[in-house]
Tab-separated table of N, CA and C in Angstrom:
chain	number	residue	atom	x	y	z
A	923	UNK	N	-4.001	4.507	16.777
A	923	UNK	CA	-3.020	4.294	15.718
A	923	UNK	C	-4.218	3.041	14.855
A	924	UNK	N	-4.004	2.909	13.690
A	924	UNK	CA	-5.171	1.515	13.584
A	924	UNK	C	-4.340	0.785	12.889
A	925	UNK	N	-4.215	-0.579	12.529
A	925	UNK	CA	-3.493	-1.278	11.953
A	925	UNK	C	-4.485	-1.680	10.411
A	926	UNK	N	-3.750	-1.500	9.451
A	926	UNK	CA	-4.371	-1.958	8.140
A	926	UNK	C	-3.669	-2.827	7.482
A	927	UNK	N	-4.964	-3.115	6.655
A	927	UNK	CA	-4.345	-4.349	5.544
A	927	UNK	C	-4.488	-3.836	4.208
A	928	UNK	N	-4.015	-4.528	3.342
A	928	UNK	CA	-4.159	-4.357	1.969
A	928	UNK	C	-4.526	-4.748	1.328
A	929	UNK	N	-6.157	-4.089	0.472
A	929	UNK	CA	-6.928	-4.681	-0.046
A	929	UNK	C	-6.554	-4.976	-1.316
A	930	UNK	N	-5.598	-3.608	-1.977
A	930	UNK	CA	-5.234	-3.612	-3.260
A	930	UNK	C	-4.632	-3.017	-4.205
A	931	UNK	N	-5.083	-2.582	-5.437
A	931	UNK	CA	-4.552	-1.843	-6.215
A	931	UNK	C	-5.802	-1.506	-7.269
A	932	UNK	N	-5.906	-0.345	-7.321
A	932	UNK	CA	-7.012	-0.059	-8.482
A	932	UNK	C	-6.317	1.461	-9.239
A	933	UNK	N	-6.606	1.185	-10.458
A	933	UNK	CA	-6.556	2.219	-11.400
A	933	UNK	C	-7.673	3.474	-11.488
A	934	UNK	N	-7.226	4.288	-11.209
A	934	UNK	CA	-8.382	5.248	-11.516
A	934	UNK	C	-8.380	6.021	-12.750
A	935	UNK	N	-9.762	5.749	-13.213
A	935	UNK	CA	-10.214	6.414	-14.862
A	935	UNK	C	-10.394	7.621	-14.747
A	936	UNK	N	-10.099	8.567	-15.646
A	936	UNK	CA	-9.733	8.071	-16.760
A	936	UNK	C	-8.070	8.832	-16.792
A	937	UNK	N	-7.898	8.985	-15.791
A	937	UNK	CA	-6.186	8.989	-15.425
A	937	UNK	C	-5.145	8.169	-15.496
A	938	UNK	N	-5.836	7.237	-15.380
A	938	UNK	CA	-5.130	5.758	-15.420
A	938	UNK	C	-4.149	6.228	-14.504
A	939	UNK	N	-4.921	6.555	-13.205
A	939	UNK	CA	-3.531	6.821	-11.778
A	939	UNK	C	-3.900	5.261	-10.620
A	940	UNK	N	-3.074	4.574	-10.217
A	940	UNK	CA	-2.908	3.544	-9.976
A	940	UNK	C	-3.332	4.457	-8.352
A	941	UNK	N	-4.075	3.610	-7.366
A	941	UNK	CA	-4.987	4.071	-6.174
A	941	UNK	C	-4.246	2.827	-5.242
A	942	UNK	N	-3.265	3.013	-3.968
A	942	UNK	CA	-3.344	1.976	-3.339
A	942	UNK	C	-4.530	2.176	-1.855
A	943	UNK	N	-5.357	0.943	-1.999
A	943	UNK	CA	-6.438	0.580	-1.171
A	943	UNK	C	-6.088	0.313	0.535
A	944	UNK	N	-6.066	0.821	1.238
A	944	UNK	CA	-5.850	0.348	2.572
A	944	UNK	C	-7.112	-0.216	3.319
A	945	UNK	N	-7.309	-0.605	4.099
A	945	UNK	CA	-8.547	-1.227	5.115
A	945	UNK	C	-7.591	-1.395	6.347
A	946	UNK	N	-8.733	-0.994	7.400
A	946	UNK	CA	-8.580	-1.056	9.031
A	946	UNK	C	-8.760	-2.258	9.122
A	947	UNK	N	-7.912	-3.330	10.279
A	947	UNK	CA	-8.156	-4.306	10.382
A	947	UNK	C	-9.629	-4.525	11.149
A	948	UNK	N	-9.264	-3.926	11.927
A	948	UNK	CA	-10.405	-3.764	13.263
A	948	UNK	C	-11.211	-2.958	12.798
A	949	UNK	N	-11.791	-2.324	11.662
A	949	UNK	CA	-12.420	-1.237	11.191
A	949	UNK	C	-12.706	-0.616	10.273
A	950	UNK	N	-13.878	0.240	10.005
A	950	UNK	CA	-14.456	-0.037	8.658
A	950	UNK	C	-13.962	1.189	7.610
A	951	UNK	N	-12.926	1.898	8.129
A	951	UNK	CA	-12.312	2.984	7.337
A	951	UNK	C	-11.254	2.436	6.574
A	952	UNK	N	-11.274	3.415	5.254
A	952	UNK	CA	-10.663	2.679	3.973
A	952	UNK	C	-9.796	3.763	3.902
A	953	UNK	N	-8.379	3.800	3.337
A	953	UNK	CA	-7.350	4.848	2.695
A	953	UNK	C	-7.047	4.616	1.855
A	954	UNK	N	-7.782	5.492	0.806
A	954	UNK	CA	-6.600	5.290	-0.988
A	954	UNK	C	-5.520	6.486	-0.741
A	955	UNK	N	-4.473	6.089	-1.286
A	955	UNK	CA	-3.373	6.622	-1.146
A	955	UNK	C	-2.980	6.642	-2.901
A	956	UNK	N	-2.902	7.472	-3.763
A	956	UNK	CA	-2.616	7.688	-4.863
A	956	UNK	C	-1.191	7.678	-5.306
A	957	UNK	N	-1.008	6.673	-6.295
A	957	UNK	CA	0.599	5.876	-5.730
A	957	UNK	C	1.043	5.652	-8.064
A	958	UNK	N	2.404	5.937	-7.971
A	958	UNK	CA	3.430	5.976	-9.532
A	958	UNK	C	2.378	4.173	-9.869
A	959	UNK	N	3.103	4.197	-11.036
A	959	UNK	CA	3.146	3.214	-12.005
A	959	UNK	C	3.854	1.823	-11.188
A	960	UNK	N	5.221	2.002	-11.022
A	960	UNK	CA	6.372	1.388	-10.732
A	960	UNK	C	6.235	0.819	-9.101
A	961	UNK	N	5.595	1.838	-8.138
A	961	UNK	CA	5.088	1.015	-7.118
A	961	UNK	C	4.118	0.423	-6.921
A	962	UNK	N	2.804	0.089	-7.919
A	962	UNK	CA	1.581	-0.083	-8.132
A	962	UNK	C	2.177	-1.717	-8.344
A	963	UNK	N	3.087	-1.628	-9.802
A	963	UNK	CA	2.980	-3.125	-10.260
A	963	UNK	C	4.084	-3.994	-9.173
A	964	UNK	N	4.761	-3.294	-8.225
A	964	UNK	CA	5.691	-3.821	-7.510
A	964	UNK	C	4.930	-4.430	-6.343
A	965	UNK	N	3.652	-3.775	-5.645
A	965	UNK	CA	2.347	-4.335	-4.841
A	965	UNK	C	1.936	-5.214	-5.257
A	966	UNK	N	1.517	-5.406	-7.003
A	966	UNK	CA	0.563	-6.001	-7.328
A	966	UNK	C	1.391	-7.213	-7.739
A	967	UNK	N	2.972	-7.688	-8.377
A	967	UNK	CA	3.323	-8.768	-8.146
A	967	UNK	C	3.522	-9.169	-7.149
A	968	UNK	N	3.186	-8.852	-5.541
A	968	UNK	CA	4.023	-9.396	-4.725
A	968	UNK	C	2.666	-10.588	-3.987
A	969	UNK	N	1.633	-8.886	-4.219
A	969	UNK	CA	0.072	-9.794	-4.053
A	969	UNK	C	-0.481	-10.651	-4.786
A	970	UNK	N	0.034	-10.827	-5.613
A	970	UNK	CA	0.121	-12.501	-6.743
A	970	UNK	C	0.807	-13.268	-6.661
A	971	UNK	N	2.031	-13.002	-6.045
A	971	UNK	CA	3.142	-14.116	-5.555
A	971	UNK	C	3.425	-14.300	-7.050
A	972	UNK	N	3.981	-13.115	-7.481
A	972	UNK	CA	4.852	-13.564	-9.167
A	972	UNK	C	5.949	-13.395	-8.186
A	973	UNK	N	7.173	-13.925	-8.746
A	973	UNK	CA	8.694	-13.598	-8.266
A	973	UNK	C	9.288	-13.461	-9.637
A	974	UNK	N	9.926	-11.946	-9.908
A	974	UNK	CA	10.039	-11.163	-11.397
A	974	UNK	C	12.364	-12.425	-10.993
A	975	UNK	N	12.081	-12.369	-12.773
A	975	UNK	CA	13.718	-13.083	-12.842
A	975	UNK	C	14.804	-12.087	-12.004
A	976	UNK	N	14.689	-10.694	-12.192
A	976	UNK	CA	15.774	-10.398	-10.735
A	976	UNK	C	14.878	-9.211	-10.468
A	977	UNK	N	15.710	-9.257	-9.085
A	977	UNK	CA	14.554	-8.787	-8.096
A	977	UNK	C	14.519	-7.396	-8.320
A	978	UNK	N	13.495	-6.501	-8.017
A	978	UNK	CA	13.070	-5.123	-8.299
A	978	UNK	C	13.146	-4.659	-7.160
A	979	UNK	N	13.095	-3.042	-7.052
A	979	UNK	CA	14.190	-2.738	-5.914
A	979	UNK	C	13.501	-2.813	-4.720
A	980	UNK	N	12.078	-2.954	-4.432
A	980	UNK	CA	11.852	-3.543	-3.343
A	980	UNK	C	12.221	-4.769	-2.474
A	981	UNK	N	12.397	-5.828	-3.886
A	981	UNK	CA	13.240	-7.005	-2.947
A	981	UNK	C	14.289	-6.737	-2.709
A	982	UNK	N	15.140	-6.345	-3.369
A	982	UNK	CA	16.818	-5.570	-2.916
A	982	UNK	C	16.489	-4.627	-1.887
A	983	UNK	N	15.919	-3.700	-1.332
A	983	UNK	CA	15.766	-4.087	-0.124
A	983	UNK	C	15.639	-4.940	1.169
A	984	UNK	N	14.707	-5.624	0.868
A	984	UNK	CA	14.666	-6.582	1.734
A	984	UNK	C	15.575	-7.928	2.174
A	985	UNK	N	16.223	-7.864	0.334
A	985	UNK	CA	17.266	-8.702	0.553
A	985	UNK	C	18.560	-7.813	0.716
A	986	UNK	N	18.578	-6.773	0.991
A	986	UNK	CA	19.843	-5.953	1.987
A	986	UNK	C	19.891	-6.153	3.370
A	987	UNK	N	18.271	-5.480	4.135
A	987	UNK	CA	17.472	-5.933	4.883
A	987	UNK	C	18.691	-7.585	5.993
A	988	UNK	N	18.030	-8.385	5.140
A	988	UNK	CA	18.551	-9.922	5.692
A	988	UNK	C	19.906	-9.828	6.022
A	989	UNK	N	20.755	-9.348	4.625
A	989	UNK	CA	22.240	-9.506	4.203
A	989	UNK	C	22.975	-8.672	5.566
A	990	UNK	N	22.311	-7.530	6.319
A	990	UNK	CA	23.082	-6.905	7.125
A	990	UNK	C	22.508	-7.212	8.680
A	991	UNK	N	21.536	-7.961	8.543
A	991	UNK	CA	21.119	-8.288	9.916
A	991	UNK	C	19.885	-7.432	10.824
A	992	UNK	N	19.303	-6.584	9.590
A	992	UNK	CA	18.635	-5.724	10.299
A	992	UNK	C	17.134	-5.928	10.210
A	993	UNK	N	16.174	-5.396	11.389
A	993	UNK	CA	14.878	-6.171	11.564
A	993	UNK	C	13.846	-5.123	11.026
A	994	UNK	N	13.089	-5.113	10.474
A	994	UNK	CA	12.196	-3.897	9.762
A	994	UNK	C	10.647	-4.616	10.725
A	995	UNK	N	10.411	-3.770	11.583
A	995	UNK	CA	9.260	-4.502	12.679
A	995	UNK	C	7.681	-3.851	12.329
A	996	UNK	N	7.914	-2.446	11.825
A	996	UNK	CA	6.915	-2.186	11.040
A	996	UNK	C	6.662	-0.745	9.598
A	997	UNK	N	5.690	-0.816	9.427
A	997	UNK	CA	5.432	0.484	8.584
A	997	UNK	C	4.626	1.140	9.345
A	998	UNK	N	4.710	2.709	9.230
A	998	UNK	CA	3.695	3.554	9.893
A	998	UNK	C	3.331	4.584	8.951
A	999	UNK	N	2.226	4.919	8.462
A	999	UNK	CA	1.983	6.248	7.538
A	999	UNK	C	1.680	6.978	8.591
A	1000	UNK	N	2.579	8.092	9.039
A	1000	UNK	CA	2.560	9.281	9.741
A	1000	UNK	C	1.879	10.405	9.547
A	1001	UNK	N	1.860	11.132	8.414
A	1001	UNK	CA	1.382	12.120	8.615
A	1001	UNK	C	1.052	12.501	6.821
A	1002	UNK	N	0.264	13.310	6.588
A	1002	UNK	CA	-0.624	13.978	5.225
A	1002	UNK	C	-0.745	15.099	5.098
A	1003	UNK	N	0.009	16.044	4.662
A	1003	UNK	CA	0.298	17.057	4.420
A	1003	UNK	C	-0.072	17.736	2.735
A	1004	UNK	N	-0.856	18.873	2.602
A	1004	UNK	CA	-0.812	19.277	1.105
A	1004	UNK	C	-0.980	18.161	0.463
A	1005	UNK	N	-1.842	17.135	0.852
A	1005	UNK	CA	-1.848	15.685	-0.107
A	1005	UNK	C	-1.423	14.678	-0.295
A	1006	UNK	N	-0.447	14.668	0.303
A	1006	UNK	CA	1.175	13.877	0.241
A	1006	UNK	C	1.004	13.017	1.654
A	1007	UNK	N	1.561	11.668	1.442
A	1007	UNK	CA	1.179	11.046	2.397
A	1007	UNK	C	2.239	10.942	2.941
A	1008	UNK	N	3.423	10.858	4.221
A	1008	UNK	CA	4.396	10.165	4.796
A	1008	UNK	C	4.756	9.381	5.537
A	1009	UNK	N	5.527	8.708	5.490
A	1009	UNK	CA	5.252	7.411	5.920
A	1009	UNK	C	7.148	6.895	6.842
A	1010	UNK	N	6.712	5.759	7.677
A	1010	UNK	CA	8.141	5.722	8.502
A	1010	UNK	C	8.077	4.154	8.442
A	1011	UNK	N	9.352	3.961	7.939
A	1011	UNK	CA	9.886	2.020	8.205
A	1011	UNK	C	10.474	2.318	9.446
A	1012	UNK	N	9.877	1.466	10.464
A	1012	UNK	CA	10.282	1.543	11.642
A	1012	UNK	C	11.039	0.420	11.789
A	1013	UNK	N	12.048	0.262	12.561
A	1013	UNK	CA	13.441	-0.802	13.105
A	1013	UNK	C	13.423	-0.853	14.164
A	1014	UNK	N	14.064	-1.996	14.740
A	1014	UNK	CA	14.736	-2.368	16.177
A	1014	UNK	C	15.052	-1.088	16.971
A	1015	UNK	N	15.246	-1.469	17.726
A	1015	UNK	CA	15.688	0.210	18.229
A	1015	UNK	C	15.002	1.967	18.455
A	1016	UNK	N	13.841	1.484	17.709
A	1016	UNK	CA	12.777	2.807	17.476
A	1016	UNK	C	13.506	3.562	16.278
A	1017	UNK	N	14.467	2.768	15.564
A	1017	UNK	CA	15.385	3.797	14.378
A	1017	UNK	C	13.992	3.494	13.601
A	1018	UNK	N	13.981	5.318	12.693
A	1018	UNK	CA	12.854	5.423	11.655
A	1018	UNK	C	13.820	6.079	10.395
A	1019	UNK	N	13.055	5.469	9.758
A	1019	UNK	CA	13.301	5.943	8.274
A	1019	UNK	C	12.211	6.704	7.259
A	1020	UNK	N	12.699	7.492	6.730
A	1020	UNK	CA	10.868	8.141	6.238
A	1020	UNK	C	11.309	7.610	4.931
A	1021	UNK	N	10.053	7.154	4.230
A	1021	UNK	CA	9.679	6.443	3.156
A	1021	UNK	C	8.277	7.427	2.255
A	1022	UNK	N	8.193	6.758	1.072
A	1022	UNK	CA	7.258	7.429	0.758
A	1022	UNK	C	5.966	6.004	1.149
A	1023	UNK	N	4.648	6.319	1.604
A	1023	UNK	CA	4.252	4.987	1.552
A	1023	UNK	C	3.719	3.775	0.710
A	1024	UNK	N	3.696	4.277	-0.759
A	1024	UNK	CA	4.070	2.826	-1.667
A	1024	UNK	C	4.751	2.391	-1.506
A	1025	UNK	N	6.251	2.607	-1.410
A	1025	UNK	CA	7.571	1.981	-1.298
A	1025	UNK	C	7.579	0.866	0.111
A	1026	UNK	N	6.915	1.991	1.267
A	1026	UNK	CA	6.754	1.370	2.497
A	1026	UNK	C	6.124	0.348	2.628
A	1027	UNK	N	4.814	0.037	1.545
A	1027	UNK	CA	3.719	-1.074	1.627
A	1027	UNK	C	4.151	-2.047	1.161
A	1028	UNK	N	5.008	-1.644	-0.507
A	1028	UNK	CA	5.783	-2.610	-0.683
A	1028	UNK	C	7.065	-3.651	-0.333
A	1029	UNK	N	7.726	-2.853	0.570
A	1029	UNK	CA	8.554	-3.797	1.172
A	1029	UNK	C	7.675	-4.340	2.237
A	1030	UNK	N	6.745	-3.572	3.282
A	1030	UNK	CA	5.928	-4.278	4.320
A	1030	UNK	C	5.726	-6.367	3.427
A	1031	UNK	N	5.140	-5.833	2.611
A	1031	UNK	CA	4.329	-6.635	1.832
A	1031	UNK	C	5.367	-8.354	1.995
A	1032	UNK	N	6.640	-7.669	1.253
A	1032	UNK	CA	7.359	-8.591	0.791
A	1032	UNK	C	8.137	-9.319	2.452
A	1033	UNK	N	8.286	-8.180	3.616
A	1033	UNK	CA	8.775	-8.724	4.682
A	1033	UNK	C	7.647	-9.275	5.390
A	1034	UNK	N	6.908	-9.279	5.528
A	1034	UNK	CA	5.843	-9.555	6.237
A	1034	UNK	C	5.238	-9.126	7.470
A	1035	UNK	N	5.299	-7.545	7.411
A	1035	UNK	CA	5.647	-6.643	8.676
A	1035	UNK	C	4.117	-5.883	8.786
A	1036	UNK	N	3.774	-5.396	10.027
A	1036	UNK	CA	1.649	-5.380	9.547
A	1036	UNK	C	2.199	-3.425	9.406
A	1037	UNK	N	1.503	-2.681	8.476
A	1037	UNK	CA	1.038	-1.675	8.150
A	1037	UNK	C	0.165	-0.825	9.511
A	1038	UNK	N	0.589	0.220	9.665
A	1038	UNK	CA	-0.590	0.857	10.445
A	1038	UNK	C	-0.438	2.607	9.998
A	1039	UNK	N	-1.250	3.177	10.408
A	1039	UNK	CA	-1.680	4.563	9.740
A	1039	UNK	C	-1.951	5.538	11.414
A	1040	UNK	N	-1.742	6.229	11.831
A	1040	UNK	CA	-1.921	7.334	12.770
A	1040	UNK	C	-3.173	7.949	12.211
A	1041	UNK	N	-4.105	7.670	13.962
A	1041	UNK	CA	-5.051	8.435	13.698
A	1041	UNK	C	-6.027	9.421	13.005
A	1042	UNK	N	-4.868	10.572	13.144
A	1042	UNK	CA	-5.024	11.974	12.380
A	1042	UNK	C	-4.973	12.022	11.115
A	1043	UNK	N	-4.439	10.989	10.553
A	1043	UNK	CA	-4.186	10.762	8.768
A	1043	UNK	C	-5.475	9.944	8.690
A	1044	UNK	N	-5.730	9.007	8.972
A	1044	UNK	CA	-7.122	8.221	8.868
A	1044	UNK	C	-8.153	9.529	9.039
A	1045	UNK	N	-8.246	10.116	10.764
A	1045	UNK	CA	-9.052	11.287	10.325
A	1045	UNK	C	-9.622	12.108	9.075
A	1046	UNK	N	-8.358	12.660	8.797
A	1046	UNK	CA	-8.758	13.652	7.684
A	1046	UNK	C	-9.051	12.587	5.994
A	1047	UNK	N	-8.547	11.703	6.007
A	1047	UNK	CA	-7.845	11.019	4.610
A	1047	UNK	C	-8.649	9.900	4.274
A	1048	UNK	N	-9.415	9.179	5.644
A	1048	UNK	CA	-10.138	8.039	5.547
A	1048	UNK	C	-11.705	7.805	5.330
A	1049	UNK	N	-11.811	6.871	4.655
A	1049	UNK	CA	-13.576	6.325	4.649
A	1049	UNK	C	-14.095	5.559	4.537
A	1050	UNK	N	-15.298	5.226	5.175
A	1050	UNK	CA	-16.148	4.594	5.651
A	1050	UNK	C	-16.987	4.487	4.481
A	1051	UNK	N	-17.137	3.212	4.112
A	1051	UNK	CA	-18.435	2.692	3.265
A	1051	UNK	C	-19.367	2.170	4.231
A	1052	UNK	N	-20.103	2.842	3.338
A	1052	UNK	CA	-21.646	2.228	4.143
A	1052	UNK	C	-21.977	1.065	3.700
A	1053	UNK	N	-23.090	0.269	4.023
A	1053	UNK	CA	-23.620	-0.909	4.361
A	1053	UNK	C	-24.442	-0.818	2.676
A	1054	UNK	N	-24.435	-0.302	1.870
A	1054	UNK	CA	-25.012	-0.374	0.696
A	1054	UNK	C	-24.094	-0.410	0.218
A	1055	UNK	N	-22.672	-0.292	0.115
A	1055	UNK	CA	-21.328	0.134	-0.765
A	1055	UNK	C	-20.656	-1.517	-0.785
A	1056	UNK	N	-21.341	-1.834	-0.287
A	1056	UNK	CA	-20.594	-3.580	0.212
A	1056	UNK	C	-20.404	-4.042	-1.384
A	1057	UNK	N	-21.355	-3.725	-1.625
A	1057	UNK	CA	-21.495	-4.579	-3.313
A	1057	UNK	C	-20.415	-3.843	-4.259
A	1058	UNK	N	-19.537	-2.731	-3.861
A	1058	UNK	CA	-18.740	-1.679	-4.680
A	1058	UNK	C	-17.794	-2.654	-4.320
A	1059	UNK	N	-17.629	-2.512	-2.847
A	1059	UNK	CA	-15.879	-3.579	-2.727
A	1059	UNK	C	-15.829	-4.886	-3.033
A	1060	UNK	N	-17.291	-5.177	-3.315
A	1060	UNK	CA	-16.827	-6.893	-3.945
A	1060	UNK	C	-16.283	-6.350	-5.350
A	1061	UNK	N	-16.949	-5.783	-6.029
A	1061	UNK	CA	-16.666	-5.249	-7.687
A	1061	UNK	C	-15.045	-5.405	-7.062
A	1062	UNK	N	-15.088	-4.473	-6.287
A	1062	UNK	CA	-13.640	-4.292	-6.641
A	1062	UNK	C	-12.497	-4.633	-6.512
A	1063	UNK	N	-12.649	-6.086	-5.186
A	1063	UNK	CA	-12.430	-7.155	-5.411
A	1063	UNK	C	-11.699	-7.868	-6.201
A	1064	UNK	N	-13.409	-8.142	-7.156
A	1064	UNK	CA	-13.610	-9.076	-8.271
A	1064	UNK	C	-12.149	-8.551	-9.261
A	1065	UNK	N	-12.186	-7.101	-9.600
A	1065	UNK	CA	-11.838	-6.288	-10.312
A	1065	UNK	C	-9.879	-6.743	-9.955
A	1066	UNK	N	-9.701	-6.486	-8.555
A	1066	UNK	CA	-8.576	-7.405	-7.815
A	1066	UNK	C	-7.580	-8.174	-8.372
A	1067	UNK	N	-8.512	-9.526	-8.704
A	1067	UNK	CA	-8.654	-11.249	-9.119
A	1067	UNK	C	-8.363	-10.748	-10.487
A	1068	UNK	N	-8.594	-9.917	-11.250
A	1068	UNK	CA	-8.308	-9.843	-13.012
A	1068	UNK	C	-7.332	-9.199	-13.468
A	1069	UNK	N	-7.223	-8.212	-12.945
A	1069	UNK	CA	-5.858	-7.282	-13.095
A	1069	UNK	C	-4.651	-8.083	-12.902
A	1070	UNK	N	-3.929	-7.434	-14.238
A	1070	UNK	CA	-2.482	-7.844	-14.112
A	1070	UNK	C	-1.261	-7.365	-13.985
A	1071	UNK	N	0.270	-7.575	-13.736
A	1071	UNK	CA	0.717	-6.370	-13.879
A	1071	UNK	C	0.932	-5.390	-15.351
A	1072	UNK	N	0.593	-6.509	-16.619
A	1072	UNK	CA	0.593	-5.503	-17.132
A	1072	UNK	C	0.203	-4.193	-17.686
A	1073	UNK	N	-1.393	-4.377	-16.666
A	1073	UNK	CA	-1.779	-3.216	-16.885
A	1073	UNK	C	-1.388	-1.904	-16.119
A	1074	UNK	N	-0.301	-1.704	-15.221
A	1074	UNK	CA	0.072	-0.565	-14.684
A	1074	UNK	C	1.668	0.076	-15.590
A	1075	UNK	N	1.785	-0.947	-16.774
A	1075	UNK	CA	2.796	-0.111	-17.521
A	1075	UNK	C	2.424	0.887	-18.211
A	1076	UNK	N	3.436	1.872	-18.362
A	1076	UNK	CA	3.082	2.841	-18.592
A	1076	UNK	C	3.195	2.898	-20.096
A	1077	UNK	N	2.416	4.219	-20.842
A	1077	UNK	CA	2.076	4.205	-22.540
A	1077	UNK	C	2.893	5.457	-22.437
A	1078	UNK	N	3.078	5.564	-23.830
A	1078	UNK	CA	3.242	6.804	-24.871
A	1078	UNK	C	1.855	7.332	-24.940
A	1079	UNK	N	2.233	8.725	-24.583
A	1079	UNK	CA	1.175	9.586	-24.794
A	1079	UNK	C	0.299	10.213	-23.745
């Protein structure tokens, strides 16, 4: 199992589909996960330090955990089946709640807990970017710095 860090959200063209990009903390593999617009916005807002006027669903989950005195210890992306990723929220006492990875990451960012990915998932879906592609990673980081939550709003059509 590898600890991951959130690189950010990218919008994949031409489908206008958000992609969550994770990278191994002590490695060189990346894990791209295609996610929904709402979750992309929630992750981007948290990364940018933007506090919405009213709590989003992931803020509500954090507030509920605090109110009921439960401690989220970590998030684990545990499986990949037919192109669908599966995650667990891991609480004290090894209590696990299944969740989508996008929701899990959004909550993990708010609570400040580590994100892990099982080795079998990384072996199947992880990507190693060779050194000559480092400039693309830099371009991606520049893109993340210029993107705003409005870029993730759904449009008709």
